[in-house]
XYZ file of C-alpha atoms in Angstrom:
540
model
C 0.000 0.000 0.000
C 1.358 3.433 -0.916
C 1.523 6.075 1.821
C -1.765 7.911 2.299
C -1.915 11.589 3.294
C -4.665 13.029 5.480
C -4.844 16.830 5.708
C -6.773 18.243 8.658
C -8.089 21.789 8.268
C -10.377 23.873 10.434
C -12.991 26.542 9.882
C -15.481 28.865 11.601
C -13.417 29.349 14.766
C -10.073 28.504 16.308
C -9.669 26.159 19.287
C -12.064 23.564 17.880
C -9.544 20.832 18.634
C -7.805 20.086 15.335
C -4.776 18.795 17.229
C -6.876 16.413 19.300
C -8.798 15.314 16.187
C -5.556 14.667 14.272
C -4.354 12.661 17.277
C -7.647 10.769 17.352
C -7.331 9.853 13.673
C -3.811 8.616 14.357
C -4.947 6.565 17.326
C -7.795 4.962 15.331
C -5.518 4.035 12.435
C -2.979 2.567 14.858
C -5.774 0.488 16.355
C -6.326 -0.914 12.868
C -2.666 -1.901 12.601
C -1.278 0.981 10.518
C 1.992 2.882 10.945
C 1.368 6.607 11.239
C 2.904 9.938 12.022
C 1.372 13.388 12.530
C 2.692 16.764 11.402
C 1.784 20.341 12.317
C 2.133 23.284 9.939
C 1.618 26.603 11.720
C 1.041 29.847 9.818
C 2.833 32.282 12.152
C 6.112 33.936 11.131
C 8.148 32.852 14.168
C 10.697 30.237 13.113
C 9.566 28.164 16.106
C 7.575 28.853 19.298
C 10.681 28.770 21.479
C 10.687 32.533 22.029
C 6.902 32.948 22.293
C 5.371 33.938 25.621
C 3.472 30.973 27.122
C 0.785 33.431 28.255
C 0.097 34.120 24.587
C 0.761 30.825 22.837
C 0.714 28.136 25.527
C 3.596 25.830 26.289
C 6.516 25.136 23.983
C 6.858 21.391 23.407
C 10.231 19.772 22.662
C 10.763 16.775 20.384
C 13.143 13.956 21.187
C 15.766 15.417 18.831
C 15.565 18.816 20.497
C 13.240 20.848 18.285
C 11.009 23.451 19.941
C 7.496 23.150 18.572
C 3.773 23.661 19.085
C 1.976 22.092 22.043
C -0.212 20.013 19.697
C 2.762 17.699 19.201
C 2.310 16.792 22.856
C -1.200 15.614 22.019
C 0.174 13.606 19.093
C 2.646 11.790 21.341
C 0.316 11.278 24.301
C -2.361 9.751 22.040
C -0.170 7.606 19.814
C 3.163 6.985 21.617
C 5.045 8.068 18.480
C 8.284 10.034 18.946
C 8.116 13.274 17.010
C 11.140 15.087 15.567
C 11.881 18.423 13.905
C 10.308 17.012 10.733
C 6.908 16.863 12.431
C 6.625 20.617 12.975
C 6.923 23.589 10.626
C 6.025 27.265 10.721
C 5.728 29.818 7.961
C 8.880 31.415 9.364
C 10.859 28.190 9.104
C 9.675 27.550 5.535
C 10.567 31.078 4.442
C 13.937 30.836 6.180
C 14.728 27.635 4.253
C 13.791 29.256 0.943
C 15.643 32.507 1.671
C 18.765 30.585 2.725
C 18.661 28.708 -0.602
C 18.240 31.974 -2.480
C 21.234 33.498 -0.676
C 23.331 30.460 -1.604
C 22.345 30.857 -5.241
C 20.493 27.540 -5.442
C 17.676 29.021 -7.530
C 20.067 29.998 -10.327
C 19.098 33.645 -10.390
C 15.361 33.028 -10.817
C 12.762 35.265 -9.216
C 11.790 33.555 -5.941
C 8.023 33.552 -5.419
C 5.374 32.094 -3.121
C 4.328 29.848 -6.003
C 6.236 27.712 -6.781
C 9.173 28.140 -4.386
C 7.393 28.481 -1.033
C 4.701 25.952 -1.939
C 7.320 23.497 -3.218
C 9.194 23.776 0.089
C 5.965 23.130 1.970
C 5.151 20.095 -0.167
C 8.651 18.671 0.184
C 8.384 18.845 3.956
C 4.867 17.387 3.935
C 6.173 14.394 1.978
C 9.534 14.012 3.719
C 8.474 11.875 6.705
C 6.775 9.251 4.540
C 9.923 8.836 2.440
C 12.158 8.532 5.489
C 10.023 6.220 7.645
C 8.018 3.864 5.391
C 4.648 4.897 6.851
C 1.108 3.910 5.923
C -0.456 7.263 6.821
C 0.853 10.796 7.313
C -1.645 13.052 9.083
C -0.968 16.759 8.545
C -2.700 19.387 10.649
C -2.850 22.950 9.293
C -2.912 25.539 12.062
C -5.339 28.447 12.120
C -8.644 28.580 10.262
C -9.480 28.551 6.566
C -9.253 32.081 5.203
C -6.405 33.288 7.432
C -4.183 35.246 5.064
C -0.959 33.750 6.446
C -2.266 30.208 5.887
C -2.915 30.550 2.150
C 0.424 29.034 0.979
C -0.358 25.892 3.012
C -3.795 25.564 1.420
C -2.317 26.057 -2.051
C 0.199 23.296 -1.277
C -2.617 20.971 -0.223
C -4.526 21.792 -3.409
C -1.516 20.848 -5.510
C -0.808 17.662 -3.552
C -4.408 16.475 -3.826
C -4.068 16.583 -7.608
C -0.574 15.089 -7.617
C -1.327 12.244 -5.176
C -4.845 11.464 -6.378
C -6.560 8.846 -4.211
C -3.614 8.848 -1.803
C -4.621 12.232 -0.323
C -7.808 13.324 1.428
C -8.908 16.414 3.347
C -10.742 16.215 6.674
C -12.344 19.539 7.580
C -13.329 20.368 11.155
C -16.063 22.982 11.548
C -18.376 24.322 14.232
C -22.160 24.077 14.454
C -23.385 26.666 16.984
C -26.616 26.417 18.929
C -28.665 29.644 18.894
C -30.628 29.560 22.133
C -33.068 32.315 21.105
C -34.019 30.332 17.998
C -33.763 26.985 19.745
C -31.854 25.376 16.887
C -28.455 24.430 15.559
C -27.107 26.504 12.668
C -25.118 24.963 9.802
C -24.544 28.218 7.902
C -21.088 28.895 9.459
C -19.969 25.423 8.343
C -21.347 25.988 4.848
C -19.438 29.279 4.531
C -16.276 27.647 5.862
C -16.452 24.855 3.284
C -17.286 27.270 0.466
C -14.201 29.281 1.381
C -12.123 26.097 1.280
C -13.637 25.255 -2.103
C -12.776 28.757 -3.357
C -9.102 27.806 -2.881
C -9.626 24.749 -5.075
C -9.945 22.228 -2.231
C -12.946 19.956 -1.847
C -13.096 18.342 1.606
C -13.675 14.608 1.579
C -14.900 14.343 5.166
C -16.458 16.982 7.408
C -16.396 16.645 11.188
C -18.878 18.879 12.973
C -17.919 20.142 16.400
C -21.003 20.745 18.522
C -22.056 20.575 22.144
C -25.471 19.236 21.093
C -26.515 15.998 19.345
C -26.687 16.283 15.556
C -29.573 14.658 13.726
C -29.124 12.751 10.489
C -31.251 15.394 8.757
C -28.756 18.063 9.786
C -25.840 15.946 8.595
C -27.560 15.334 5.254
C -28.147 19.075 4.937
C -24.435 19.763 5.434
C -23.550 16.967 3.003
C -25.845 18.423 0.339
C -24.531 21.955 0.625
C -20.881 20.897 0.882
C -20.668 18.173 -1.820
C -19.759 15.246 0.437
C -21.449 11.931 1.085
C -23.825 11.954 4.085
C -21.895 9.158 5.804
C -18.776 11.355 5.557
C -20.339 14.032 7.773
C -19.470 13.069 11.345
C -20.030 14.521 14.798
C -17.335 15.433 17.309
C -19.307 15.684 20.568
C -18.402 17.091 23.941
C -16.740 14.358 25.997
C -15.852 14.068 29.658
C -12.192 13.674 28.671
C -10.401 14.213 25.356
C -9.136 10.640 25.614
C -12.689 9.401 25.087
C -12.788 10.996 21.634
C -11.156 8.047 19.769
C -13.873 5.777 21.162
C -16.676 8.182 20.189
C -15.276 8.799 16.709
C -14.827 5.058 16.126
C -18.462 4.537 17.087
C -19.387 7.199 14.519
C -17.330 5.347 11.895
C -14.453 7.769 11.357
C -11.748 5.135 10.782
C -13.955 3.211 8.337
C -14.728 6.429 6.443
C -11.033 7.332 6.182
C -10.010 3.886 4.954
C -12.762 3.935 2.338
C -11.939 7.479 1.191
C -8.283 6.459 0.852
C -9.356 3.471 -1.295
C -7.753 0.923 0.989
C -9.144 -2.401 -0.230
C -10.814 -4.922 2.057
C -7.985 -7.445 1.847
C -5.480 -4.797 2.940
C -7.710 -3.767 5.855
C -8.171 -7.382 6.924
C -4.420 -8.055 6.784
C -3.618 -5.073 9.000
C -6.452 -5.780 11.407
C -5.275 -9.360 11.918
C -1.780 -8.174 12.808
C -2.719 -5.275 15.094
C -2.335 -5.466 18.850
C -5.830 -5.708 20.321
C -4.399 -5.324 23.819
C -3.290 -1.858 22.742
C -6.890 -0.887 22.030
C -8.283 -2.604 25.115
C -5.740 -0.844 27.318
C -7.000 2.478 25.967
C -10.594 1.559 26.778
C -9.609 0.471 30.279
C -7.883 3.811 30.791
C -10.991 5.752 29.721
C -13.222 3.597 31.940
C -10.876 4.127 34.870
C -10.911 7.859 34.222
C -14.697 7.908 34.341
C -14.908 5.910 37.563
C -12.200 7.831 39.452
C -14.318 10.019 41.713
C -11.972 11.159 44.466
C -10.249 14.477 43.825
C -6.559 15.136 44.375
C -5.568 18.801 44.527
C -2.120 19.754 43.224
C -0.808 23.316 43.330
C 1.166 24.611 40.332
C 3.492 27.379 41.488
C 4.286 29.438 38.411
C 3.777 32.729 36.627
C 1.914 31.817 33.438
C -1.790 31.953 34.245
C -3.041 30.334 31.055
C -4.683 26.935 30.725
C -2.221 25.762 28.070
C 0.935 27.278 29.586
C 1.779 24.046 31.441
C -0.292 21.750 29.220
C 2.009 18.724 29.162
C 2.543 18.854 32.926
C -1.162 19.090 33.738
C -1.990 16.308 31.265
C 0.811 14.082 32.577
C -0.311 14.659 36.144
C -3.927 13.977 35.209
C -3.005 10.764 33.357
C -0.930 9.535 36.307
C -3.826 10.371 38.625
C -6.136 8.182 36.566
C -3.883 5.194 37.194
C -4.062 6.035 40.911
C -7.889 6.092 40.761
C -7.965 9.842 41.362
C -9.107 12.926 39.486
C -6.200 15.342 39.714
C -7.274 18.970 40.001
C -4.443 21.336 39.039
C -4.601 24.770 40.671
C -2.473 27.670 39.461
C -0.700 29.603 42.234
C 0.801 32.911 41.077
C 4.358 33.046 42.401
C 4.390 36.844 42.025
C 1.895 37.049 44.880
C 3.829 34.835 47.328
C 5.734 36.562 50.144
C 7.251 35.495 53.464
C 4.181 36.922 55.208
C 1.513 35.143 53.165
C 3.185 31.960 51.931
C 1.179 29.664 54.198
C -2.063 31.290 53.096
C -1.115 31.266 49.399
C -0.225 27.567 49.496
C -3.162 26.433 51.617
C -5.482 23.649 50.571
C -3.293 21.582 48.257
C -2.062 18.014 48.806
C 1.104 18.349 46.708
C 2.935 20.982 44.701
C 4.769 21.430 41.421
C 7.318 24.232 41.130
C 6.885 25.005 37.451
C 9.412 25.710 34.697
C 9.783 29.067 32.970
C 12.144 31.821 31.885
C 12.819 35.327 33.191
C 13.024 36.744 36.708
C 9.355 37.598 37.234
C 7.966 35.708 40.233
C 11.309 34.087 41.128
C 11.471 35.282 44.737
C 7.960 33.992 45.312
C 9.002 30.570 44.052
C 12.037 30.572 46.348
C 9.858 31.508 49.305
C 7.426 28.710 48.411
C 10.260 26.169 48.084
C 11.533 27.071 51.572
C 8.078 26.609 53.077
C 7.501 23.292 51.298
C 10.923 21.925 52.236
C 10.709 22.929 55.895
C 7.170 21.579 56.238
C 7.974 18.287 54.471
C 5.215 18.698 51.886
C 5.399 16.558 48.687
C 7.016 18.735 46.015
C 8.143 18.164 42.436
C 10.350 20.792 40.782
C 10.665 20.782 37.006
C 13.536 22.511 35.152
C 13.547 26.026 36.667
C 11.672 24.415 39.554
C 14.718 22.258 40.326
C 16.964 25.306 40.089
C 14.723 27.156 42.548
C 15.099 24.240 44.987
C 18.889 24.487 44.693
C 18.957 28.275 45.147
C 16.696 28.104 48.205
C 18.799 25.335 49.754
C 22.003 27.304 49.174
C 20.507 30.403 50.774
C 18.822 28.903 53.805
C 20.830 25.749 54.543
C 24.317 26.504 53.239
C 24.070 30.123 54.398
C 24.822 31.886 51.091
C 22.293 34.674 51.423
C 23.038 36.056 47.942
C 22.833 32.663 46.212
C 21.060 33.026 42.891
C 21.011 32.094 39.238
C 23.290 33.946 36.839
C 20.177 34.234 34.680
C 18.605 36.608 37.208
C 21.568 38.206 38.962
C 24.755 39.340 37.262
C 26.307 40.474 40.564
C 25.822 37.445 42.808
C 29.017 36.006 44.251
C 27.336 32.615 44.520
C 25.894 31.638 41.135
C 24.459 28.310 42.259
C 22.840 28.176 38.814
C 25.057 29.220 35.921
C 25.290 28.965 32.146
C 27.512 26.348 30.523
C 30.924 27.782 29.613
C 30.880 26.602 25.999
C 27.615 28.466 25.362
C 28.457 31.859 26.839
C 29.679 33.385 23.563
C 26.872 32.222 21.278
C 24.827 34.960 19.630
C 21.335 33.536 19.108
C 19.203 32.907 22.199
C 17.938 29.585 20.862
C 21.479 28.305 20.323
C 22.332 28.513 24.028
C 19.729 25.935 24.986
C 20.259 22.322 25.962
C 17.427 20.741 23.999
C 16.141 17.215 23.436
C 17.060 13.842 24.879
C 20.125 13.421 27.124
C 21.325 10.450 29.148
C 21.102 10.370 32.907
C 22.554 7.860 35.375
C 20.584 7.381 38.581
C 21.965 6.991 42.078
C 21.312 3.538 43.474
C 18.520 3.330 46.055
C 17.492 6.962 45.513
C 13.850 7.976 45.171
C 14.478 8.663 41.497
C 16.018 5.233 40.893
C 13.187 3.503 42.736
C 10.604 5.421 40.701
C 12.158 4.489 37.357
C 13.136 0.974 38.346
C 16.354 1.231 36.341
C 19.762 2.874 36.469
C 19.958 4.733 33.155
C 17.361 6.918 31.476
C 17.063 9.409 28.614
C 14.941 12.516 29.156
C 14.218 15.672 27.185
C 15.607 19.061 28.147
C 14.773 22.692 27.458
C 16.947 25.041 29.451
C 19.997 27.252 29.317
C 21.412 27.257 32.863
C 22.725 24.398 35.015
C 23.323 23.583 38.666
C 26.877 24.790 39.291
C 29.008 21.706 40.031
C 31.257 23.531 42.502
C 28.381 23.713 45.014
C 27.321 20.069 44.798
C 29.723 18.603 47.381
C 28.675 21.167 49.991
C 24.986 20.651 49.234
C 25.373 16.893 49.582
C 27.181 17.316 52.900
C 24.022 19.032 54.171
C 21.577 16.389 52.953
C 20.680 17.405 49.382
C 21.535 14.500 47.064
C 22.235 14.690 43.344
C 20.470 11.471 42.401
C 20.801 11.840 38.637
C 23.799 12.941 36.581
C 24.669 13.215 32.929
C 27.359 10.531 32.414
C 29.410 12.661 29.997
C 29.377 16.107 31.563
C 28.569 15.186 35.202
C 25.903 17.891 35.130
C 23.164 17.451 37.725
C 19.894 16.133 36.309
C 17.964 15.267 39.494
C 18.233 16.491 43.078
C 16.322 15.207 46.082
C 16.137 15.355 49.851
C 16.125 11.766 51.171
C 15.052 13.003 54.615
C 11.830 14.452 53.215
C 8.775 12.478 52.219
C 9.126 13.659 48.589
C 11.147 16.712 47.648
C 12.635 16.100 44.222
C 13.571 18.290 41.278
C 14.499 17.431 37.695
C 16.529 19.574 35.322
C 14.771 17.826 32.435
C 11.083 17.835 31.521
C 9.523 14.452 32.384
C 6.168 15.615 31.030
C 7.469 15.385 27.457
C 7.832 11.602 27.830
C 4.495 10.810 29.465
C 1.687 9.245 27.405
C -1.739 7.738 28.029
C -0.537 4.151 27.793
C 2.869 4.845 29.362
C 2.495 7.379 32.186
C 5.789 8.801 33.397
C 7.185 7.013 36.491
C 8.100 10.256 38.272
C 4.524 11.529 38.123
C 3.268 8.166 39.379
C 5.814 8.153 42.214
C 5.019 11.758 43.134
C 1.310 10.976 43.401
C 2.112 7.880 45.455
C 3.996 10.137 47.843
C 1.080 12.575 47.973
C -1.401 9.784 48.692
C 0.836 8.151 51.317
C 1.455 11.483 53.013
């Protein structure tokens, strides 16, 4: 079977869940025994989201090979257990940079460089690249934004061309919204009709339309959409509200989405039967058990997130990883944002009241840092279960140096250029680099775990690989003194001896990681550190 391409577009409004729907399609095809990957093409000019404010764009996700990308790639991995790379994520800025670099090198032979064909050819090449490199059955490509956005037009033109070039090997799945007008007491399909007509005006006919609605959709309404939008009635499907996004693959399978896609891609019955006979049914059953467990977990577990980005998606992978781990502990984890800018020595107890465990969140910049340090001191001294991630681990180290080692000016070189005790400092080999993104330690790095430590017990092994996204490190010249006072470096990079995990063995659970464990946590393989942290919370 040749590789099939599924393009996922959206209309009417943003935030309809294209990323979750693309992930759902991937999950359903995997359940049928197919090899898949998922890509994201974003229309903004930034080369990547690494320098975007999380309060504006949500979290920045990092692939296993160290590429900073959109948070939807986290959904892709959590749903499907695939490992994404830099070839799974593109922005308009990155595409234009590639083309401009070629032009500067003279690779276009003096021709006038234009959106068509040079930009669109670059887009198409990158859309096709993963299938050539990985021998896949399906490549699912999500287009960010909504149909009609001016910056997204080159992507739509590329899809139009590929649909003609690939023929039956390419289909378009369009996600649209059907609003309910309370005053009229009815659902309105006109926004969807306009969205599809706009897509058609760019030369693209959708093959399948998925209607996002909070209300049930009758077959008459679906037939109406099918008639106005030139698709078969059985190719108009409903994406309903669900109690958890992880229920969506089950709902969409019940509505026939995977069957529709296989038929639209002209996959013959013998091919379908061959893949179905070889697929792992336990994989699918495990997913159903997870969703059932999620529905029946009734007891709440309240976890405080001490950070400075008060946006639902700012810590998306952490909240999802914590929630997934909670499901396996028969609990509904409720994540509560605690603004570190508001925490002081006088109100720390009040600000942190009511939670059963805490996460000191990652981030960049000095806003809210002193509040985090104050919180870390309170949590350490009161033996409250605490997990520090990236900057969170660094905060733990700074606080310990100040209040246990006695270095009152201890700080990070990121926030203080005058401190005489830079407990957190930048790596020497990166100090002279020009571009901010180039000074980052990104992607998967090895870590060796200290025998019999909390970290080693949680993982159940001695060596791990975890993903990083940071610029500064725990300064090695302070480690011996910290360990003499009870803070243990329980994870180290075997090549550089840089600290990866610190913990206080005397405390019930007080552990920080320089890496981001949330990037490696999925529905079917929850991260062991989140599971161990919740165990500590429950046992406490």
